[in-house]
PDB file of N, CA and C in Angstrom:
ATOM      1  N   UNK G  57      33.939  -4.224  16.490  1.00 88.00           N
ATOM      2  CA  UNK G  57      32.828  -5.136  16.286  1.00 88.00           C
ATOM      3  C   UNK G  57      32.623  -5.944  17.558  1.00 88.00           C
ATOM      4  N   UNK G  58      31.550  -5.877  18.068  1.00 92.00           N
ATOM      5  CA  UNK G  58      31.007  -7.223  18.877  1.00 92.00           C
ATOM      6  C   UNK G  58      30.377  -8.216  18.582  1.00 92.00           C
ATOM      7  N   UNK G  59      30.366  -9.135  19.356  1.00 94.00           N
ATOM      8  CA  UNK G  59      29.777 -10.160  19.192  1.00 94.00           C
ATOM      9  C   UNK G  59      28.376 -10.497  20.423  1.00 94.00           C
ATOM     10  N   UNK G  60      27.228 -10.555  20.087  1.00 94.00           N
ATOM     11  CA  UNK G  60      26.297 -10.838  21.290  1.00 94.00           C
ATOM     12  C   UNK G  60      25.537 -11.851  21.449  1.00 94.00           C
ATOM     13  N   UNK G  61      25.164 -12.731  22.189  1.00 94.00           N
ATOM     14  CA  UNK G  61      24.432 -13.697  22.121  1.00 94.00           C
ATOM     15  C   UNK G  61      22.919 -13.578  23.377  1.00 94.00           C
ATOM     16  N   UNK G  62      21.984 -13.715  22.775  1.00 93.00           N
ATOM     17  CA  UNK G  62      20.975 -14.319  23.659  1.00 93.00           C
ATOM     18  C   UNK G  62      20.176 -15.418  23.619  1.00 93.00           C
ATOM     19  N   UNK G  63      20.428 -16.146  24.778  1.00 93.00           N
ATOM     20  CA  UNK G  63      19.837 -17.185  24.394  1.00 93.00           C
ATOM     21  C   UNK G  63      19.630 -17.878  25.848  1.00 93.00           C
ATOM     22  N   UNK G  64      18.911 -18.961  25.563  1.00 92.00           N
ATOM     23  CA  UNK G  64      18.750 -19.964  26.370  1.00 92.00           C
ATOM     24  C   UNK G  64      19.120 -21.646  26.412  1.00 92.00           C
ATOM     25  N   UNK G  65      18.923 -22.321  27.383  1.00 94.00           N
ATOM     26  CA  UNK G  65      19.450 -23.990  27.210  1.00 94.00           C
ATOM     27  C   UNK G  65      19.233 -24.321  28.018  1.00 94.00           C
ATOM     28  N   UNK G  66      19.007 -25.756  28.582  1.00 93.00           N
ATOM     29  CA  UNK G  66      18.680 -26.761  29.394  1.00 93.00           C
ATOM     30  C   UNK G  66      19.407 -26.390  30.816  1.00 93.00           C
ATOM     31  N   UNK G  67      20.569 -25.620  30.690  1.00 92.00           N
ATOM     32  CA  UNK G  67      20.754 -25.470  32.339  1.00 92.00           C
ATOM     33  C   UNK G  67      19.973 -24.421  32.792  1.00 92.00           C
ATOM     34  N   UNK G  68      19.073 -23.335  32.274  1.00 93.00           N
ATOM     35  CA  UNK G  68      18.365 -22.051  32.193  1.00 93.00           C
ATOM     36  C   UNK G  68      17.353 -22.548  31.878  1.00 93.00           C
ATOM     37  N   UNK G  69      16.143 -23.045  31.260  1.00 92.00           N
ATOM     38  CA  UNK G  69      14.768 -23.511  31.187  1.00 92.00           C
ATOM     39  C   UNK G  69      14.481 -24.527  30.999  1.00 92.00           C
ATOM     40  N   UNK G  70      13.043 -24.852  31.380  1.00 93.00           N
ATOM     41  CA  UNK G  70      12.795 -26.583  31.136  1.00 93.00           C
ATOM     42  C   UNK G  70      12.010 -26.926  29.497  1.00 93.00           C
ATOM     43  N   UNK G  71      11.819 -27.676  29.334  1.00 92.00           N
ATOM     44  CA  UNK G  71      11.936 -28.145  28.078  1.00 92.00           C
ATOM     45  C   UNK G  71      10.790 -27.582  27.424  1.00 92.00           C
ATOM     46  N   UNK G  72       9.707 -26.982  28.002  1.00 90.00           N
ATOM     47  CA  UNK G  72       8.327 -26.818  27.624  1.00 90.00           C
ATOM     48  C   UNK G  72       8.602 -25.122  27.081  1.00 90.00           C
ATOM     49  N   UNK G  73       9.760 -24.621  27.879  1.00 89.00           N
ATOM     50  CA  UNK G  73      10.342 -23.212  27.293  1.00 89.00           C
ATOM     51  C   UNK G  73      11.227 -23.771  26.217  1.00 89.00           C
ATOM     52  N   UNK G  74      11.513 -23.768  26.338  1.00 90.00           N
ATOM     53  CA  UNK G  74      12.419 -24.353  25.262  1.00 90.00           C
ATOM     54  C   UNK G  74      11.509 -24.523  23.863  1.00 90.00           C
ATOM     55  N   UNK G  75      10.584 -25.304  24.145  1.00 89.00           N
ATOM     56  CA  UNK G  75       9.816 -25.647  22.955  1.00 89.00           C
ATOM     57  C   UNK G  75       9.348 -24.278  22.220  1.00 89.00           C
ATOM     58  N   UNK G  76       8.729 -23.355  23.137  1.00 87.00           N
ATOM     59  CA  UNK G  76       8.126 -22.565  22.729  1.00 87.00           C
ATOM     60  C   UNK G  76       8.987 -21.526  21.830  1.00 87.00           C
ATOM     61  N   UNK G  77       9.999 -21.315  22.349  1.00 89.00           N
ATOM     62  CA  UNK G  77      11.308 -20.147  21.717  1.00 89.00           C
ATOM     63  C   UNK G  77      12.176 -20.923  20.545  1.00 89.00           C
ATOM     64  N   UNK G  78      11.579 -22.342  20.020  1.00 90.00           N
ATOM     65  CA  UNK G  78      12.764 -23.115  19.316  1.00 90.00           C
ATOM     66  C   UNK G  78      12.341 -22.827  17.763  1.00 90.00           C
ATOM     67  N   UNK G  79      13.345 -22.808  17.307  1.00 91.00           N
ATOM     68  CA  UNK G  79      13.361 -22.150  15.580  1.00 91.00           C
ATOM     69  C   UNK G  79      13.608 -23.570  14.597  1.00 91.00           C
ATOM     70  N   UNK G  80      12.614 -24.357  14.319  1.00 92.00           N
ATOM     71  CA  UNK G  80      12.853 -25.454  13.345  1.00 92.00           C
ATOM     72  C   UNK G  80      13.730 -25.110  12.107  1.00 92.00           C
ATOM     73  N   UNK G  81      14.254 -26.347  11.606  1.00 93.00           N
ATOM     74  CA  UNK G  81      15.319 -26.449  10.779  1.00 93.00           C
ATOM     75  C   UNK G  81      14.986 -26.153   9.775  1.00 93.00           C
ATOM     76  N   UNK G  82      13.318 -25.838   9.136  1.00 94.00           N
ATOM     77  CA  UNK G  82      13.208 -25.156   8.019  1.00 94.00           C
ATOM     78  C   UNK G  82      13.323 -23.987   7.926  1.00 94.00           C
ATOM     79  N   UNK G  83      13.128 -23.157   8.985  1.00 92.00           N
ATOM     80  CA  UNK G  83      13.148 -21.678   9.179  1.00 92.00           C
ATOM     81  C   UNK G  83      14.055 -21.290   9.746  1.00 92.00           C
ATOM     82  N   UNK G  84      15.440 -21.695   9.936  1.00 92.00           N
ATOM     83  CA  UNK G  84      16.531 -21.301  10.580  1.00 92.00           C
ATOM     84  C   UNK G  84      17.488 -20.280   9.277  1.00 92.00           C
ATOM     85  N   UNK G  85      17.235 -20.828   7.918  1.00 92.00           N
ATOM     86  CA  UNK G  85      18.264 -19.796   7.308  1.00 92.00           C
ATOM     87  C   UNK G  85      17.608 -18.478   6.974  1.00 92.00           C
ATOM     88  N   UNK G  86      16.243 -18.611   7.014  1.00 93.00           N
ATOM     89  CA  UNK G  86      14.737 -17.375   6.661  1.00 93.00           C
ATOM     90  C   UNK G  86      15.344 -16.470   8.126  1.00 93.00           C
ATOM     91  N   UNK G  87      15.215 -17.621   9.231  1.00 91.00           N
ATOM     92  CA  UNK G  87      15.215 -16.408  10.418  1.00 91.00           C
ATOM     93  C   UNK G  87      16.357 -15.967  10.208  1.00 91.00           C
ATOM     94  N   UNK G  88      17.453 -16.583  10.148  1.00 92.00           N
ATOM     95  CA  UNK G  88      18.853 -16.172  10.391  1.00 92.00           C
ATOM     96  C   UNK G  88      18.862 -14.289   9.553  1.00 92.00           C
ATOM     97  N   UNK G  89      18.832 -14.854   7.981  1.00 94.00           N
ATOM     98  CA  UNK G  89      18.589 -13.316   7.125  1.00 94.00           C
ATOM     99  C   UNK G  89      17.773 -12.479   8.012  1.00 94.00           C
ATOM    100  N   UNK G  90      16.817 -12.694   8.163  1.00 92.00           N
ATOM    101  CA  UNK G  90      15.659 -12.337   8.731  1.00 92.00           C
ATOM    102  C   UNK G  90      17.034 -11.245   9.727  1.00 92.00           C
ATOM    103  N   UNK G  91      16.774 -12.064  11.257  1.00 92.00           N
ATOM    104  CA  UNK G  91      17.658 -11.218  12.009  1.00 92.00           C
ATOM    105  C   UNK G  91      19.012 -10.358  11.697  1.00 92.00           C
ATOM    106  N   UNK G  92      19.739 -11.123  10.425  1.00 94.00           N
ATOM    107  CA  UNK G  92      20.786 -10.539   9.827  1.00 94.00           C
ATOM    108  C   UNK G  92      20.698  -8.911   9.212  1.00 94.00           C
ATOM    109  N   UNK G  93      19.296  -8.461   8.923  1.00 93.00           N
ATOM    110  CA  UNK G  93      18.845  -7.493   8.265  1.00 93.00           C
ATOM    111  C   UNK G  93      18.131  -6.739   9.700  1.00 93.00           C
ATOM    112  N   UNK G  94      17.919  -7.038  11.139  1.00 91.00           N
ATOM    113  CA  UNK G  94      17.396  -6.097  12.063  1.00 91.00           C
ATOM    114  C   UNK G  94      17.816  -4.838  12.371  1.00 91.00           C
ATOM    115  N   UNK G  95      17.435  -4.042  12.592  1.00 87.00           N
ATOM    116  CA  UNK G  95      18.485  -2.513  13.377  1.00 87.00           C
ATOM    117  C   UNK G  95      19.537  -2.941  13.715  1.00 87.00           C
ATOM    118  N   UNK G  96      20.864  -2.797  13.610  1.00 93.00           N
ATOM    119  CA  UNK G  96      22.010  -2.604  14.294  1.00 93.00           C
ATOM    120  C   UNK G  96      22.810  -3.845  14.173  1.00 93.00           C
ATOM    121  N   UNK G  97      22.224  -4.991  13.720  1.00 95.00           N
ATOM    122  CA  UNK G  97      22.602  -6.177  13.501  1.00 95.00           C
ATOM    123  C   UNK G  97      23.593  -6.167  12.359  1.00 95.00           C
ATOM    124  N   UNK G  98      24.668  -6.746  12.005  1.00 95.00           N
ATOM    125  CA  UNK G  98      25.674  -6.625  10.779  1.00 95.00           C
ATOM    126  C   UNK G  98      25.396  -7.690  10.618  1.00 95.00           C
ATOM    127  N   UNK G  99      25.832  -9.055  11.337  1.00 94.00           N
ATOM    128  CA  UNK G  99      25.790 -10.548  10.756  1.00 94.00           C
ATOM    129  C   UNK G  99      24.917 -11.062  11.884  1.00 94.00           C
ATOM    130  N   UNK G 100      24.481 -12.058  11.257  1.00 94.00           N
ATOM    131  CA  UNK G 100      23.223 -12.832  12.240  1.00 94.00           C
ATOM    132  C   UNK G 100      23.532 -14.453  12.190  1.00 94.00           C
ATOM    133  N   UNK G 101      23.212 -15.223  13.089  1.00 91.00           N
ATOM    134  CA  UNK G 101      22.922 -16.745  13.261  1.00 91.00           C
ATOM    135  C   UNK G 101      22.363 -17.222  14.432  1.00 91.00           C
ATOM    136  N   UNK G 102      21.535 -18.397  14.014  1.00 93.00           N
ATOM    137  CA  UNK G 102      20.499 -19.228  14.779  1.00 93.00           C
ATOM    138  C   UNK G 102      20.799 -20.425  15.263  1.00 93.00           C
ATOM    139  N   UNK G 103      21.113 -20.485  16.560  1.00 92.00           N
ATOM    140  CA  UNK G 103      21.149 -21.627  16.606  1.00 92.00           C
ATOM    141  C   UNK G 103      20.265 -22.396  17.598  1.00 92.00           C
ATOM    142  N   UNK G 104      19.262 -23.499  17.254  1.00 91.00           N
ATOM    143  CA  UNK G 104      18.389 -24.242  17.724  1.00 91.00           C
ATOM    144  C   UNK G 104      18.409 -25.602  18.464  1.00 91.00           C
ATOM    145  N   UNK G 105      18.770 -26.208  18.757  1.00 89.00           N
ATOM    146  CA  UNK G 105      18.538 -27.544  19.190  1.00 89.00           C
ATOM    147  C   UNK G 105      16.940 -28.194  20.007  1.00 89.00           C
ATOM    148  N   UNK G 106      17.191 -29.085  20.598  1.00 86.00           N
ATOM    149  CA  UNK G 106      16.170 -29.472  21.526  1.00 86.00           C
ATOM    150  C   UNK G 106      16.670 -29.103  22.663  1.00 86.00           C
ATOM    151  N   UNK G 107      17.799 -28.413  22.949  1.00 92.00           N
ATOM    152  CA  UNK G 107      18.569 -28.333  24.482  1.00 92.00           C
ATOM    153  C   UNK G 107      18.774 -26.614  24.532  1.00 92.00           C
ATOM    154  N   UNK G 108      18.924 -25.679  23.301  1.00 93.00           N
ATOM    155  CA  UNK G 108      18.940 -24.728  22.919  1.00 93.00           C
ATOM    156  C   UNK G 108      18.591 -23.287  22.066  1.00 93.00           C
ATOM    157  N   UNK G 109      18.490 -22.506  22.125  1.00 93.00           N
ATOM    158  CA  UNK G 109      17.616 -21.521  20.897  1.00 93.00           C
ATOM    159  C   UNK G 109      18.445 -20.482  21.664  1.00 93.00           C
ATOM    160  N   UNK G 110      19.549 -20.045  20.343  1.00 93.00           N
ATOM    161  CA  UNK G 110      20.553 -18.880  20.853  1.00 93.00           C
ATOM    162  C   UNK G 110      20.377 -17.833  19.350  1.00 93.00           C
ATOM    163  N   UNK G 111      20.404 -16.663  19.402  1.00 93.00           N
ATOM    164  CA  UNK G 111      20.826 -15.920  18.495  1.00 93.00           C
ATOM    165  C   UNK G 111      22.018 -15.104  19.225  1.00 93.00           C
ATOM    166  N   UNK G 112      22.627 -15.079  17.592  1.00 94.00           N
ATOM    167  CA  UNK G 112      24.023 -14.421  18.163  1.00 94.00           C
ATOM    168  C   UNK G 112      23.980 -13.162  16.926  1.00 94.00           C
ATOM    169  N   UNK G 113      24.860 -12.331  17.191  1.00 94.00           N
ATOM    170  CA  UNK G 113      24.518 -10.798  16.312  1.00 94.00           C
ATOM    171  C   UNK G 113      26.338  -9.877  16.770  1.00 94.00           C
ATOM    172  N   UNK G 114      26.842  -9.765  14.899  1.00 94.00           N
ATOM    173  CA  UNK G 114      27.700  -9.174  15.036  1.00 94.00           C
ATOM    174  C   UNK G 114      27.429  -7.757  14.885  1.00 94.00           C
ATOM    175  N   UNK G 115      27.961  -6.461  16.025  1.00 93.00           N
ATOM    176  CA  UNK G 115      27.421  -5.099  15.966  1.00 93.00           C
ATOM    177  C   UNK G 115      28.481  -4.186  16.123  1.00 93.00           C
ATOM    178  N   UNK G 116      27.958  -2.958  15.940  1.00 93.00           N
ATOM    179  CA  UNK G 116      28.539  -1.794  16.091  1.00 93.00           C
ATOM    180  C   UNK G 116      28.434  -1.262  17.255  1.00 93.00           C
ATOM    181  N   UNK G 117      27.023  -1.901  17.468  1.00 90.00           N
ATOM    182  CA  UNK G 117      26.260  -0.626  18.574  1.00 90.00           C
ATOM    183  C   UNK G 117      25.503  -2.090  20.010  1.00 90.00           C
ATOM    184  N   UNK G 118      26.244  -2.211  20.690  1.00 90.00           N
ATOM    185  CA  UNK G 118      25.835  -3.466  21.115  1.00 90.00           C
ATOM    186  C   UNK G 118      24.693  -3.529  22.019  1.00 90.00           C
ATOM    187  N   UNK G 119      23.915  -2.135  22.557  1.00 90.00           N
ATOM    188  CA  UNK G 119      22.509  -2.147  23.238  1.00 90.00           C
ATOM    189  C   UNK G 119      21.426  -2.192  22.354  1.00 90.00           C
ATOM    190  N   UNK G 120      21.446  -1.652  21.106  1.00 93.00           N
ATOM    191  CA  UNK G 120      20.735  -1.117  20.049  1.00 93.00           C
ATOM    192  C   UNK G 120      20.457  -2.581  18.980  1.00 93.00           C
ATOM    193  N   UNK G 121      21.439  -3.468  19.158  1.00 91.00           N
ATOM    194  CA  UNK G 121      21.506  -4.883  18.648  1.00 91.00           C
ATOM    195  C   UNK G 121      21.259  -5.830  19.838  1.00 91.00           C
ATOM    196  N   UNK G 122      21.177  -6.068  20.651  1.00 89.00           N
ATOM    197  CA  UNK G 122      20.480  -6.201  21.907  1.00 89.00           C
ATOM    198  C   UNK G 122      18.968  -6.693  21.993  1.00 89.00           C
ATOM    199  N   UNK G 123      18.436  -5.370  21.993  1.00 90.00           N
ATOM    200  CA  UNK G 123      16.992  -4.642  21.604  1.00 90.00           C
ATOM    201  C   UNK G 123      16.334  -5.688  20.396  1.00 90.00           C
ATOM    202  N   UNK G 124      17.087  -5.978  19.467  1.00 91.00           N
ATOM    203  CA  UNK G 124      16.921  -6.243  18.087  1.00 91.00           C
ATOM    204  C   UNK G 124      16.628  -7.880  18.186  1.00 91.00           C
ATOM    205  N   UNK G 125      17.275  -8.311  19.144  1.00 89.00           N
ATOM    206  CA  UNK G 125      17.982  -9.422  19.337  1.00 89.00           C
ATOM    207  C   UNK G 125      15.997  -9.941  20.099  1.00 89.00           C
ATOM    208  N   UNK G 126      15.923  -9.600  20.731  1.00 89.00           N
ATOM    209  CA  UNK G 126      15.245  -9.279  21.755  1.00 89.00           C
ATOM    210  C   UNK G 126      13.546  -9.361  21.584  1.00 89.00           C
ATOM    211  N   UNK G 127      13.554  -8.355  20.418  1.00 89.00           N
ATOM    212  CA  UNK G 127      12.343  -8.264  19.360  1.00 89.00           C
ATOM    213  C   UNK G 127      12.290  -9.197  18.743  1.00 89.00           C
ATOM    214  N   UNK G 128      12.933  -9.540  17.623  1.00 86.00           N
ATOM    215  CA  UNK G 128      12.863 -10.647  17.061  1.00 86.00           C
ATOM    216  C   UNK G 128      11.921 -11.949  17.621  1.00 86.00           C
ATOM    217  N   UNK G 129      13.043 -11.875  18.734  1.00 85.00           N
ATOM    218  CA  UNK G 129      12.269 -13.277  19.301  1.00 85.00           C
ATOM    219  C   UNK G 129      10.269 -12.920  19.840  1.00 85.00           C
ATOM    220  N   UNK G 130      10.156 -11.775  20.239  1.00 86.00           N
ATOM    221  CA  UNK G 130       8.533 -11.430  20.555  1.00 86.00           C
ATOM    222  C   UNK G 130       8.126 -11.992  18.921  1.00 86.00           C
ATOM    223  N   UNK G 131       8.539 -11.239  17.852  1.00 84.00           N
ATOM    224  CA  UNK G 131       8.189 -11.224  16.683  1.00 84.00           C
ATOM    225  C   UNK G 131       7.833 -12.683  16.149  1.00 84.00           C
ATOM    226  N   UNK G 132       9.289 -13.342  16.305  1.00 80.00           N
ATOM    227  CA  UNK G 132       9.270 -14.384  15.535  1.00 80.00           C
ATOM    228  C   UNK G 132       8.367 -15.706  16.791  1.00 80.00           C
ATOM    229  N   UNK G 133       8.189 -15.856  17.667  1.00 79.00           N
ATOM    230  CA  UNK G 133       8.209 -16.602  18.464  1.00 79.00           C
ATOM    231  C   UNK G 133       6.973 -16.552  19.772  1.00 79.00           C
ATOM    232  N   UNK G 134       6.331 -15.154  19.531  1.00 77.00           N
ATOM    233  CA  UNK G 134       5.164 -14.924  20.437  1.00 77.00           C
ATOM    234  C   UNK G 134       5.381 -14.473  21.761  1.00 77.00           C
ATOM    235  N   UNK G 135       6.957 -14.586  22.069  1.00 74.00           N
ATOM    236  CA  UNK G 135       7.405 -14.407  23.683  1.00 74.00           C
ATOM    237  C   UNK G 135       8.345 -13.423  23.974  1.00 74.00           C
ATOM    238  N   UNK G 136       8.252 -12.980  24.914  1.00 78.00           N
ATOM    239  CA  UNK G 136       9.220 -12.199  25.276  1.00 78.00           C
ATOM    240  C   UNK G 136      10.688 -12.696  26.300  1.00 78.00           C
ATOM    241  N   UNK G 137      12.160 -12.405  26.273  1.00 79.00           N
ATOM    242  CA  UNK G 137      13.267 -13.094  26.896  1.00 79.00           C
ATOM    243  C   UNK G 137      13.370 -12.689  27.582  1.00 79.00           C
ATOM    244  N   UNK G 138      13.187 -13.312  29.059  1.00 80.00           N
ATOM    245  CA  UNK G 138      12.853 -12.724  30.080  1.00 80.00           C
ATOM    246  C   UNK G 138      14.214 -13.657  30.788  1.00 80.00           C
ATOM    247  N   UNK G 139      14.882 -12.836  31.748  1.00 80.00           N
ATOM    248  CA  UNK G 139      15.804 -13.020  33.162  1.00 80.00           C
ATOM    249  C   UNK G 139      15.373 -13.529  33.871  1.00 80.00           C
ATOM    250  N   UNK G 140      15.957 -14.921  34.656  1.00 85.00           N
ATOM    251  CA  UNK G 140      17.014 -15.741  34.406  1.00 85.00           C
ATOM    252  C   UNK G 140      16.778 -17.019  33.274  1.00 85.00           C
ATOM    253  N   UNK G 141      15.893 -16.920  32.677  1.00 89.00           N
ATOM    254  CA  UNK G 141      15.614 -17.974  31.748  1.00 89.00           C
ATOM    255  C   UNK G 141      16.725 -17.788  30.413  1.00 89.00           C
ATOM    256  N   UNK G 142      16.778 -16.468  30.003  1.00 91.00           N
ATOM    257  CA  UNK G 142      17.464 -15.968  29.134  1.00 91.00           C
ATOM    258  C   UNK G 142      18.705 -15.554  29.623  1.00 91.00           C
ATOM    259  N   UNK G 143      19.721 -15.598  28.870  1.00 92.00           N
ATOM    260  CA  UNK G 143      20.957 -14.803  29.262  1.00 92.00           C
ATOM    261  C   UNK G 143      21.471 -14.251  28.127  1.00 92.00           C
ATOM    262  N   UNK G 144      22.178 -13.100  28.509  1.00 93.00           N
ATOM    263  CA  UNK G 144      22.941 -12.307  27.656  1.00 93.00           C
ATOM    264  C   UNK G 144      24.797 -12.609  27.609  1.00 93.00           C
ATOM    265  N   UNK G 145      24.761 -12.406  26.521  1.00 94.00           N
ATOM    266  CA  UNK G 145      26.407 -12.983  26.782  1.00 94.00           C
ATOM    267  C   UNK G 145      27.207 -11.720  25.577  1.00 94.00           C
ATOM    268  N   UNK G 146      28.281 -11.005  25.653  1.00 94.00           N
ATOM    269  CA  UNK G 146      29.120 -10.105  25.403  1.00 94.00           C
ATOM    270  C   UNK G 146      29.833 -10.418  24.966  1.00 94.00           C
ATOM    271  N   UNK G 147      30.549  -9.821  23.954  1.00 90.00           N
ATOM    272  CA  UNK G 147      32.035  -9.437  23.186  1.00 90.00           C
ATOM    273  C   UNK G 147      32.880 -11.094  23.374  1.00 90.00           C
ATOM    274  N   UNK G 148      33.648 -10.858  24.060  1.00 93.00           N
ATOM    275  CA  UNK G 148      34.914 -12.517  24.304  1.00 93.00           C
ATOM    276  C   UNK G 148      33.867 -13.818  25.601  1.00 93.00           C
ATOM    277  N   UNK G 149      33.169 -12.881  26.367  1.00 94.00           N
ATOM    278  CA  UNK G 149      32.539 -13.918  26.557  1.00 94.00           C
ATOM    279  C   UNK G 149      31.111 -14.759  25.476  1.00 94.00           C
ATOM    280  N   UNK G 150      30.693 -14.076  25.112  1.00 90.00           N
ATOM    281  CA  UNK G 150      29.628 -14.341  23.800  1.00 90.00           C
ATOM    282  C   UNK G 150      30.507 -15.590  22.776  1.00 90.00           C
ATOM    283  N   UNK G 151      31.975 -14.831  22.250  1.00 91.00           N
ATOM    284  CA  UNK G 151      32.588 -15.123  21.627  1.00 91.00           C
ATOM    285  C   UNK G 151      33.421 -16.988  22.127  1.00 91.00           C
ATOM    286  N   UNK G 152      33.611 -16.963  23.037  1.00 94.00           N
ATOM    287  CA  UNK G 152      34.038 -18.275  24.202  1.00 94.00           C
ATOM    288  C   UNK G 152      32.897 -18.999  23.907  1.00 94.00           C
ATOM    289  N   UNK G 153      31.861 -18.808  24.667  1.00 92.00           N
ATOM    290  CA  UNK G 153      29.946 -19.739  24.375  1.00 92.00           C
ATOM    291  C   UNK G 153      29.956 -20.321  23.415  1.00 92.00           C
ATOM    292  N   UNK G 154      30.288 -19.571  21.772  1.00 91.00           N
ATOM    293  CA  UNK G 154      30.042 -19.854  20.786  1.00 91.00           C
ATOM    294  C   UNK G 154      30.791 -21.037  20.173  1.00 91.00           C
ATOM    295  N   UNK G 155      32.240 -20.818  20.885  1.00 92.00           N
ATOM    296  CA  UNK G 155      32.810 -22.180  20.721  1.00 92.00           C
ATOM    297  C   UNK G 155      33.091 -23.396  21.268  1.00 92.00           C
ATOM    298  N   UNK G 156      32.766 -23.161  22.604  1.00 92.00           N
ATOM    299  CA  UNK G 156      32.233 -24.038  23.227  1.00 92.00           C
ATOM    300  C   UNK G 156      31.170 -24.781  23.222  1.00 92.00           C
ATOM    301  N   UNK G 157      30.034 -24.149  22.494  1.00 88.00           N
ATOM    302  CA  UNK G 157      28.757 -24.890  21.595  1.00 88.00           C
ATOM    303  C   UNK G 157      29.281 -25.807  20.855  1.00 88.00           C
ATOM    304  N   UNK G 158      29.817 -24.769  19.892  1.00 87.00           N
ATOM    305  CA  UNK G 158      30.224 -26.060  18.608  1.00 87.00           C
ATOM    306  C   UNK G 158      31.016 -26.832  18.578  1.00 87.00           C
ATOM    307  N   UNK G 159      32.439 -27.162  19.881  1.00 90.00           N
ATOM    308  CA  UNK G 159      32.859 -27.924  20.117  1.00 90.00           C
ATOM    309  C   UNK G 159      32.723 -28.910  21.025  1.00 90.00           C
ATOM    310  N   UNK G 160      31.037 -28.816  21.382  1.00 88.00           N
ATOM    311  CA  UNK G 160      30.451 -30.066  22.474  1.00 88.00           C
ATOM    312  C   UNK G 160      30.433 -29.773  23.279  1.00 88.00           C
ATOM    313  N   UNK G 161      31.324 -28.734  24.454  1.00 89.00           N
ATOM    314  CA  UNK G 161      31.231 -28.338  25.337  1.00 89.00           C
ATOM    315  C   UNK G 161      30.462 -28.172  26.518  1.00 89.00           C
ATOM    316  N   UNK G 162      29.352 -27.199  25.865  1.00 85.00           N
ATOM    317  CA  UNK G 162      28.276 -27.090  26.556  1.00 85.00           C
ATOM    318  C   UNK G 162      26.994 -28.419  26.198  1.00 85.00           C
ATOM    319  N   UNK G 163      26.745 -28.984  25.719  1.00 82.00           N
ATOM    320  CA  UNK G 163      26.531 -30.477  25.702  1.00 82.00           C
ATOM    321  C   UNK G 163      26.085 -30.811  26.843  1.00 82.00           C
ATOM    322  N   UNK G 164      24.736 -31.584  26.678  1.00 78.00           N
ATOM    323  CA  UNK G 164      23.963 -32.157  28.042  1.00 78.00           C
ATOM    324  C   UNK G 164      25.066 -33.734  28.297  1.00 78.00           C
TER     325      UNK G 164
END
């Protein structure tokens, strides 16, 4: 199983991107299922702030969930994740990010 994240944050775009890619707190558990159910995706989560908008995706197939990852956001959001605004993050590093989020870490 992997773990993948794409996403963005305040050290990667300015706030006006940010706005545009950000998933409000009513539609975060809709999107979450939502992405949880994409091609290749096993487990899904959203995470939003005013500093952040990350999806993360547990897979089998980690280009193919990627892709998924990827769409979504055109889908859900009107835009496409474009390099260096966006980053991709992998397996133990994806996995590191994620807790470093939730333990303040990465924190403005």
């Amino acid at each position: 199983m992997e773990v993948l994240c794409l996403g963005l944050s305040h050290k990667t775009a300015p706030v006006e991107t940010r706005e545009r890619f950000a998933v409000g707190d009513a539609h975060l558990g809709e999107f979450s299922a939502l992405l949880a159910n994409a091609p290749a995706v096993r487990e899904a989560v959203i995470v939003s702030t005013c500093n952040r908008v990350e999806y993360y995706a547990a897979t089998e197939d980690g280009a193919a969930a990627m892709r998924a990852l990827s769409d979504f956001s055109v889908e859900k959001c009107g835009h496409a994740p474009v390099a260096p605004i966006f980053f991709e993050l992998k397996s133990a590093e994806g996995i590191r990010h994620l807790f470093r989020l939730v333990s303040g870490l990465e924190s403005m």
